[in-house]
Coordinates of C-alpha atoms (C1' of nucleotides) in Angstrom, one line a residue:
Chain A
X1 CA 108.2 69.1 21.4
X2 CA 108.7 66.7 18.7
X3 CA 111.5 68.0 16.1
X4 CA 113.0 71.9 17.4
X5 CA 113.7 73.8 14.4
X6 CA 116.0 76.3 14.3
X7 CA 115.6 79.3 11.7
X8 CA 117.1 82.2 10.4
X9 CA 116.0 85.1 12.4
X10 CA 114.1 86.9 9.5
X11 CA 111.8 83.9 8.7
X12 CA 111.4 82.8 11.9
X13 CA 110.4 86.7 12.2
X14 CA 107.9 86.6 8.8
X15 CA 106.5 83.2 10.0
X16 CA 105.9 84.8 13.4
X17 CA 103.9 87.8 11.4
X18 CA 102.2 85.3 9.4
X19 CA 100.6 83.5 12.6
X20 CA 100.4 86.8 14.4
X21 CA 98.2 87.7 11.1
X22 CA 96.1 84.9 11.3
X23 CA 95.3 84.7 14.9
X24 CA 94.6 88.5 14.9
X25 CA 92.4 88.5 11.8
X26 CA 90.5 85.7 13.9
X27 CA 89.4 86.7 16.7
X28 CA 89.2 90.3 18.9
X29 CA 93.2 91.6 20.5
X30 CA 92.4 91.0 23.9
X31 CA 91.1 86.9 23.3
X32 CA 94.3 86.6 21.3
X33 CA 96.8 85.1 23.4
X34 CA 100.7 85.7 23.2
X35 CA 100.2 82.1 24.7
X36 CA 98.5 80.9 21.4
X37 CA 100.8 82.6 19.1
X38 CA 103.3 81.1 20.5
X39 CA 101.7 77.6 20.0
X40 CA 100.3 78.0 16.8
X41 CA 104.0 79.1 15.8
X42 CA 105.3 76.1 17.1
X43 CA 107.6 78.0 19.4
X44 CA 107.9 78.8 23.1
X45 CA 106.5 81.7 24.7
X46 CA 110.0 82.8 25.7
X47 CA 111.4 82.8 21.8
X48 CA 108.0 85.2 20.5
X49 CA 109.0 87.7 23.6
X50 CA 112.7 87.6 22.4
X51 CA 111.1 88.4 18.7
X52 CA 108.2 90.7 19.7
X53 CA 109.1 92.5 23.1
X54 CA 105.4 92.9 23.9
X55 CA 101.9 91.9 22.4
X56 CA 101.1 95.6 21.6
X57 CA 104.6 95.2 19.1
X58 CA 103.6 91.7 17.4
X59 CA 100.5 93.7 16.9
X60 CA 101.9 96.7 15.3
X61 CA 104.0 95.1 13.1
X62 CA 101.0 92.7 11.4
X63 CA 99.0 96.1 11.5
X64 CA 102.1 97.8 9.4
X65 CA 102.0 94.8 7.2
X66 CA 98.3 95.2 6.6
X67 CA 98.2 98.7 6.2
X68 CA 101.8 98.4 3.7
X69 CA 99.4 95.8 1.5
X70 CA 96.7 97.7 1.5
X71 CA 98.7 101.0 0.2
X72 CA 100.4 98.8 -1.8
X73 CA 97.3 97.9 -3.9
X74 CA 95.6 100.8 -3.9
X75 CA 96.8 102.3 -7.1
X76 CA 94.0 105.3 -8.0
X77 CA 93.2 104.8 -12.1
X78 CA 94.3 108.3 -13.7
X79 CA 91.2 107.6 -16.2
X80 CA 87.6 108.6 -15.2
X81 CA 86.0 111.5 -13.0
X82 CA 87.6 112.5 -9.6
X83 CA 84.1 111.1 -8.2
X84 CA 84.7 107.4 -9.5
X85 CA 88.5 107.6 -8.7
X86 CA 87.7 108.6 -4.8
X87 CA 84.6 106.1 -5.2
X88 CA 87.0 103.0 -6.3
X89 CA 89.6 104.2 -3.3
X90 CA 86.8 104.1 -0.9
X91 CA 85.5 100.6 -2.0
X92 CA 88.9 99.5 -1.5
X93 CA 89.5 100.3 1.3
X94 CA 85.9 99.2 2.7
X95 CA 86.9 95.5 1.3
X96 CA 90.1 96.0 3.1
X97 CA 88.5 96.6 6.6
X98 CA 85.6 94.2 6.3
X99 CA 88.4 91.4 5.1
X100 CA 90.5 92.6 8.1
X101 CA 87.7 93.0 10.4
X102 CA 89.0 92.5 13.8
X103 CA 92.4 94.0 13.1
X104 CA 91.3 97.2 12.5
X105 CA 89.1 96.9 15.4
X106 CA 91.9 96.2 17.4
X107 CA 94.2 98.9 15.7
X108 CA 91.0 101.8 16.3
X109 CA 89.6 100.8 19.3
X110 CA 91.4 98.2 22.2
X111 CA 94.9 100.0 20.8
X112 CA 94.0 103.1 19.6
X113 CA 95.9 105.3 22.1
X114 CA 99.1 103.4 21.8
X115 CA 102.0 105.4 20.0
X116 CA 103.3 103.2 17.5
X117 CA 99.7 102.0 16.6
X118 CA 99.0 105.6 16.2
X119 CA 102.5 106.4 13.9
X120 CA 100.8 103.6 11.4
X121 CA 97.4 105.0 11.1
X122 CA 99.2 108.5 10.8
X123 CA 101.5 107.2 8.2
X124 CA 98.6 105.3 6.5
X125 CA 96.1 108.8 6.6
X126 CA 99.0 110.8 5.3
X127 CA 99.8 108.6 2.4
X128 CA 95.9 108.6 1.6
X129 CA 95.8 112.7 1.4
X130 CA 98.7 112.8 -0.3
X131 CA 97.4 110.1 -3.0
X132 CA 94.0 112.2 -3.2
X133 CA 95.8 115.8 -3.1
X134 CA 98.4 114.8 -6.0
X135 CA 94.8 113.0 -7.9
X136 CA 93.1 116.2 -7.7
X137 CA 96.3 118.4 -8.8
X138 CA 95.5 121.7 -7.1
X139 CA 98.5 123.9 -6.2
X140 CA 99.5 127.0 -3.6
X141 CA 96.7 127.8 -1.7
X142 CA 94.1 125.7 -3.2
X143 CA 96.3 122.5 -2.5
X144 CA 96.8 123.7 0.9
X145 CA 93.0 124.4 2.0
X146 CA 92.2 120.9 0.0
X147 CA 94.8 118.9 1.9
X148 CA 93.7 120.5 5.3
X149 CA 89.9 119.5 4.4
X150 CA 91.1 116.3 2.9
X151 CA 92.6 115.1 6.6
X152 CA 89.9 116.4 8.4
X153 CA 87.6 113.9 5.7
X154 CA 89.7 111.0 6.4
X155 CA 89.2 111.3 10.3
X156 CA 85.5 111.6 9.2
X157 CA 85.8 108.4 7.1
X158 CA 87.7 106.8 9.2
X159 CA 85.3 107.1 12.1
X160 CA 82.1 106.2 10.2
X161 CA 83.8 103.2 9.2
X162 CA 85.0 101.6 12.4
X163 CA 81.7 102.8 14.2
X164 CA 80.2 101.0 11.0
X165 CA 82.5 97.6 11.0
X166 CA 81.5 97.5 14.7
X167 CA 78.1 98.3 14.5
X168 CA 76.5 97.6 11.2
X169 CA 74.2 100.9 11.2
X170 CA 73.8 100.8 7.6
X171 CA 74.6 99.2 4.3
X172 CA 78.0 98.9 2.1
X173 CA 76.7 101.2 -0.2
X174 CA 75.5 103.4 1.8
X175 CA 78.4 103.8 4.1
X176 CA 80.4 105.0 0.7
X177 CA 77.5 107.1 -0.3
X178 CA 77.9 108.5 2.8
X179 CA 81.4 109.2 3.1
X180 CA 81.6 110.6 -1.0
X181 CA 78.5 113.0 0.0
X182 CA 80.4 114.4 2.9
X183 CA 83.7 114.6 0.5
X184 CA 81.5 116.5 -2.1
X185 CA 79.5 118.6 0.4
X186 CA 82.3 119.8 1.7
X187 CA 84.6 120.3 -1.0
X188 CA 82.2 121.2 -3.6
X189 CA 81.9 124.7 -2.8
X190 CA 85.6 125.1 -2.3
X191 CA 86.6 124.0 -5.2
X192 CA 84.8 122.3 -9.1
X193 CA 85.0 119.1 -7.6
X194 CA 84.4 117.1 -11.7
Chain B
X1 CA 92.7 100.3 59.9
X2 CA 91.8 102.8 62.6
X3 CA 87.9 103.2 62.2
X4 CA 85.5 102.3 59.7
X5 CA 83.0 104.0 58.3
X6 CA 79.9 103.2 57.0
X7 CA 78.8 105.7 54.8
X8 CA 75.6 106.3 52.8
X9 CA 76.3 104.0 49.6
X10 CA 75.3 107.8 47.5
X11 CA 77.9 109.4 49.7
X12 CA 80.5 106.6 49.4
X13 CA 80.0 106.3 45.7
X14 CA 80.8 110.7 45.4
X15 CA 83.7 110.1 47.4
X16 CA 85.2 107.3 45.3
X17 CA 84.3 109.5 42.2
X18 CA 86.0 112.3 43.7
X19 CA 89.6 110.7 44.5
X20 CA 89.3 109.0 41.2
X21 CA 89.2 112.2 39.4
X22 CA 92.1 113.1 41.9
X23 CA 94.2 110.0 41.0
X24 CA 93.4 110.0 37.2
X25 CA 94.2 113.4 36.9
X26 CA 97.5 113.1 38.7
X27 CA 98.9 110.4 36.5
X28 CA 98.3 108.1 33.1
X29 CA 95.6 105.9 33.2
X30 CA 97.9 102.4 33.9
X31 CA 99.5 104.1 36.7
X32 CA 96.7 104.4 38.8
X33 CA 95.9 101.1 40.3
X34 CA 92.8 100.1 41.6
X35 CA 95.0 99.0 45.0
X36 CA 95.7 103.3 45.3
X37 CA 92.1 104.5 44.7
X38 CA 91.2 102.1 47.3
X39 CA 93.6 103.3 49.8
X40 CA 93.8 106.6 49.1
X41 CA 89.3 106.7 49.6
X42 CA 90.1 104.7 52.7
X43 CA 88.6 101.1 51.7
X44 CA 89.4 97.8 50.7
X45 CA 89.7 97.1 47.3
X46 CA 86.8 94.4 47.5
X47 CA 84.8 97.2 48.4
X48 CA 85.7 99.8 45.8
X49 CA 85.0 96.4 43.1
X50 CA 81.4 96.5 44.9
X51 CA 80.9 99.6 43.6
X52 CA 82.5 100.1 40.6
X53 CA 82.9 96.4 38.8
X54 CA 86.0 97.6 37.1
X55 CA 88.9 99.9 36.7
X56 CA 87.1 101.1 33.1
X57 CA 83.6 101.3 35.1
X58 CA 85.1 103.6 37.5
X59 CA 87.7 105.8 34.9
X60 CA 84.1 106.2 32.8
X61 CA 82.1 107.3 36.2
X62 CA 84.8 109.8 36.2
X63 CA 85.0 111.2 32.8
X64 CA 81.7 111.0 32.6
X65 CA 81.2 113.4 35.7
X66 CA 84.0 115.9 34.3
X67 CA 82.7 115.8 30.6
X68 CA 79.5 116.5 32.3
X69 CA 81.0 119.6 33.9
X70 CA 82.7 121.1 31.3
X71 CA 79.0 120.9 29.1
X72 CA 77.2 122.7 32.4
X73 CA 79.8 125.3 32.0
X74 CA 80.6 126.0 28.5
X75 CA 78.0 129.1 27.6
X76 CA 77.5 130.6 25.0
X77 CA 77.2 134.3 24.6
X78 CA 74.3 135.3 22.5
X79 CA 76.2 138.5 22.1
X80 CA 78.9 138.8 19.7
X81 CA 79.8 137.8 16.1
X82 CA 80.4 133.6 15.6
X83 CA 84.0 134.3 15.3
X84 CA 84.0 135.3 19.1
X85 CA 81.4 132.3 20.2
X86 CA 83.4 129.9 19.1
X87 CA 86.7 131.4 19.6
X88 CA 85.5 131.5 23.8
X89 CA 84.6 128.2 23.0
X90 CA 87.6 126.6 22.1
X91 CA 89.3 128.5 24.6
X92 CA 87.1 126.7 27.3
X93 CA 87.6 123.7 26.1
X94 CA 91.8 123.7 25.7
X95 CA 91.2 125.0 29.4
X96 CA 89.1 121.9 29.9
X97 CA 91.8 119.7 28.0
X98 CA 94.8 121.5 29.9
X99 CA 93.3 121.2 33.4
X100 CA 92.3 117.7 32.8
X101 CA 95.2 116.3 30.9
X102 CA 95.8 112.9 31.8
X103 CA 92.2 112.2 32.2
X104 CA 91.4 113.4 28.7
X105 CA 94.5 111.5 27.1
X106 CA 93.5 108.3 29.4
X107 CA 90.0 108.8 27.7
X108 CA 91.2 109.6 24.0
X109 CA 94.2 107.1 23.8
X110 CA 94.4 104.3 26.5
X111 CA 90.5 103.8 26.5
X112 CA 89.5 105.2 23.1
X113 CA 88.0 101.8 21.9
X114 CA 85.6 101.4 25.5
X115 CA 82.4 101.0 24.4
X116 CA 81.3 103.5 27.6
X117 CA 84.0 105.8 27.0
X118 CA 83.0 106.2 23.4
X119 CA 79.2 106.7 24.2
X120 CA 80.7 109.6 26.4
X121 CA 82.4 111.1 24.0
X122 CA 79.8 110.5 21.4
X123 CA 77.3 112.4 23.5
X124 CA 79.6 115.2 23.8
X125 CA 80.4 116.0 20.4
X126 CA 76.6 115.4 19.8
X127 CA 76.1 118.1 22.5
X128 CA 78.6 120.5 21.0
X129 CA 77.3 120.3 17.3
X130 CA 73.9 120.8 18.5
X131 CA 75.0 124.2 20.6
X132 CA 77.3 125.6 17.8
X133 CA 74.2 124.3 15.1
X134 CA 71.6 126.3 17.0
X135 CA 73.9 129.3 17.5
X136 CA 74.4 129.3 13.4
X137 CA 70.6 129.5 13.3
X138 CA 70.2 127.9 10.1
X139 CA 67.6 126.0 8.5
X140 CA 66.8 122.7 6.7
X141 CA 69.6 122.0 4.0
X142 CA 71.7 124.5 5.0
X143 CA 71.3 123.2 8.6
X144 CA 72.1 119.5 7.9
X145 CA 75.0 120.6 5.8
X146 CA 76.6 122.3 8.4
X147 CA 75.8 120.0 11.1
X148 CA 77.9 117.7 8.6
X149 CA 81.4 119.9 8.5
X150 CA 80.6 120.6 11.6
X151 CA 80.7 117.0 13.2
X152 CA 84.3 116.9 11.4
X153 CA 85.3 119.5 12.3
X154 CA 84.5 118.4 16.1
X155 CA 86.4 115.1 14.9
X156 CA 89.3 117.5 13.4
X157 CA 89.2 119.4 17.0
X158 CA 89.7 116.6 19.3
X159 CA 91.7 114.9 17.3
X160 CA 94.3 117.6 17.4
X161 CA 94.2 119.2 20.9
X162 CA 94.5 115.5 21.8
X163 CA 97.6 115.2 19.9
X164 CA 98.7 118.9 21.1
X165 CA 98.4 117.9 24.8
X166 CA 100.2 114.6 24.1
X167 CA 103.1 116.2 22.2
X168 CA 102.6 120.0 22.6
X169 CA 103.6 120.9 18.9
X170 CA 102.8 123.8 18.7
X171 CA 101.7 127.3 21.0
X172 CA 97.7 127.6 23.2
X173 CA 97.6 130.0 20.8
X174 CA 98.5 128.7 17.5
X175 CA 96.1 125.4 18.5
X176 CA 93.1 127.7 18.4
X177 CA 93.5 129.4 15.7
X178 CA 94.2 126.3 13.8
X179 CA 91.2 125.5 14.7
X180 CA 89.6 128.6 14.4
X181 CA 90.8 128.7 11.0
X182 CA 90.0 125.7 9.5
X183 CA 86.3 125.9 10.9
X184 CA 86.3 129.4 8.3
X185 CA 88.0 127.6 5.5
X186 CA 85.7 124.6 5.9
X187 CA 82.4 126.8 6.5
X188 CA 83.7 130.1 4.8
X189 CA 82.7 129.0 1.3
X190 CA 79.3 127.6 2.2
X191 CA 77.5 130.3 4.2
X192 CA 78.4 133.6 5.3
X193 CA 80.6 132.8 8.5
X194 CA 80.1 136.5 10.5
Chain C
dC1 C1' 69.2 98.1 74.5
dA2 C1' 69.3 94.3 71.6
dC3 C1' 68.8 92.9 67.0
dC4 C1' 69.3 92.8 62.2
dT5 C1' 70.2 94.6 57.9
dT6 C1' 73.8 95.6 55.1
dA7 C1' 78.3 98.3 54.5
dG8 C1' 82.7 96.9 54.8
dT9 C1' 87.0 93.6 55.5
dT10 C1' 90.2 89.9 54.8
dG11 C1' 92.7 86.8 52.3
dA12 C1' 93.1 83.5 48.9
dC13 C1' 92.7 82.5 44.1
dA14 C1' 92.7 82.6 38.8
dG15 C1' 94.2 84.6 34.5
dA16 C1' 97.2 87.3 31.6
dC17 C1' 101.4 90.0 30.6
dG18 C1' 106.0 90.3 31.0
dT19 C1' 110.9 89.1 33.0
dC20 C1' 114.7 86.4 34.2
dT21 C1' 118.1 82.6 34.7
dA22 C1' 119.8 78.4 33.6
dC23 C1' 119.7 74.9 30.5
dT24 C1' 119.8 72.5 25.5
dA25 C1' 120.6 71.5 20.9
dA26 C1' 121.0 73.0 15.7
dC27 C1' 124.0 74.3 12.4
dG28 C1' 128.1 76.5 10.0
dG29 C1' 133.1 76.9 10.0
dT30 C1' 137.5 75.1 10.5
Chain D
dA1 C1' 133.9 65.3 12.9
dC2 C1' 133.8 68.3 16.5
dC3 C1' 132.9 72.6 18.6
dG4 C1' 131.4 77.1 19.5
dT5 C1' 127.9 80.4 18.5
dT6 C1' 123.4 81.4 19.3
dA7 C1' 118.4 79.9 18.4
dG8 C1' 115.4 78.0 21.3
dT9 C1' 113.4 75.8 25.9
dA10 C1' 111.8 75.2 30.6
dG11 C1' 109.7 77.1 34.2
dA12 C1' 109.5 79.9 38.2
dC13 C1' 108.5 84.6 39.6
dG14 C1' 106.3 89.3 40.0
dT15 C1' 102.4 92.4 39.0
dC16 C1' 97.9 93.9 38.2
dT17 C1' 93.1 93.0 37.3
dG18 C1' 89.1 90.8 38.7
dT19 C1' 86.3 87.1 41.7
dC20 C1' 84.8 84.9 45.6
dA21 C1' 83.5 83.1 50.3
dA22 C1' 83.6 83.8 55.0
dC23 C1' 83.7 87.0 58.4
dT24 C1' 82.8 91.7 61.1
dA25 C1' 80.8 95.6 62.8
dA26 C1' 77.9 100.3 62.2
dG27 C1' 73.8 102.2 63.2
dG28 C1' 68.8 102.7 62.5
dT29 C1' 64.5 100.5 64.3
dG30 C1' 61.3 98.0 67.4

DNA sequence: CACCTTAGTTGACAGACGTCTACTAACGGT
DNA sequence: ACCGTTAGTAGACGTCTGTCAACTAAGGTG
């Protein structure tokens, strides 16, 4: 210990998140050490329990702050075809997991059956159907059997993806190929999708 | 210890698998320590590590086996409009879900990221979609269209008789016929369903 | 029956998460 | 300037997973 420094709560909190972010983005959950976190922080191991109660929690809250940014930036451009607008939203969100890489890993695979992990991603699909139900502007029924086929699309993107980011089966372009062919083939018939 | 057997390492290794299932169906995956399977099969723990080299290894030996089951079982009935094939179907599998609760959520939350686990679970949706795909009968583009919803859907399926066992939102009843239902709305507008 | 292969035991250890208690020192208010 | 609140530390402890080395004994075969 050379200087101890004592913060305000919050920052202490956001610089916590920050390293949390770092360390998490670096390597896989399980070689990511509340140990290191607490190092890298500056802090003891003691003070990061008292923040984050357990290593699943410091998790879920960078996760939330990810997902937050990501939603955040997303904005769907009301110009063009409903093709190029779910097109963009898909290539954002590709950049977002290749950037993130072993965080979403984490978030789908090592933690995907814990609860508060699995509020986020819930959250985060939700806000994604709503965003692509109020872009296509169907009402009553239509709106109803759209949203319905819209979730069960996102699991289906969802999957690909991870099993992509994991695996590397394919190409970029063809993972969004992919993923806006199963959108179209399915929705297609349903409704005039342009 | 009173007397120790020395079993066949085929028989031993059935055994093990069988209070496994026992102990993983009891309770949640993280309750069930390696130290009970052990004593409850009559070992030592060194011993139960011999043959399966960890807690996953042996949980995935497990699920494996009643995944395996459930596939063996699971007919389907020539007879009968589609409505009714897969209607049975779902049934059997909630009763598959229901009877194998913990096990299922242990394999669908807790351990959804294992790499064995997945393959599992890979291989049985794979297994599904083939059956339901063969009992739709259809051909070239029509066939890999619907093997496409139909993969979803499977994702749709599990992802919300997982949810339903977890948090039981919602009636046996209702669940299938959520189910039921959106397979129609998905499939309705692309081929004739009945 | 004696022997030898190999199934099985024992106990100690390392690594990681999480808990707890007693201690220390930074900083804001009077 | 001091002093109390409270951020922060030190470090020992318990639990569970997984590893290892040294030992023991069942049971088929010559």
């Amino acid at each position: 210990m050379s200087t101890r420094r004592r913060l305000d709560p919050a920052q202490r909190r956001t610089e916590l998140l920050d390293t949390g972010a770092r360390l998490f983005a670096a390597r896989p959950y399980e070689d990511v050490l509340m140990e290191d976190v607490a190092e890298q922080a500056g802090i003891s191991r003691a003070l990061l329990y008292r923040y984050f109660p357990s290593k699943r929690d410091l998790f879920a809250a960078v996760y939330r702050q990810a997902a937050d940014r990501l939603l955040g930036e997303a904005t769907f451009d009301p110009a063009g075809s409903l093709t190029e607008q779910v097109s963009a939203a898909l290539d954002a969100h590709i950049d977002y997991f290749v950037a993130n890489r072993n965080t979403v890993l984490a978030a789908n695979r090592s933690l995907a059956g814990d609860r508060v992990i699995q509020t986020i991603i819930d959250e985060e699909c939700a806000a994604l159907q709503q965003r692509l139900l109020d872009a296509t502007g169907f009402e009553n029924r239509t709106r109803d059997l759209v949203a319905a086929v819209l979730m069960s699309w996102l699991m289906f993107v969802r999957t690909l993806c991870v099993d992509w980011l994991a695996n590397r089966t394919c190409s970029r372009e063809e993972l969004r190929d992919i993923c806006l062919g199963a959108l179209r083939g399915a929705l297609n018939p349903v409704v005039r999708f342009d």
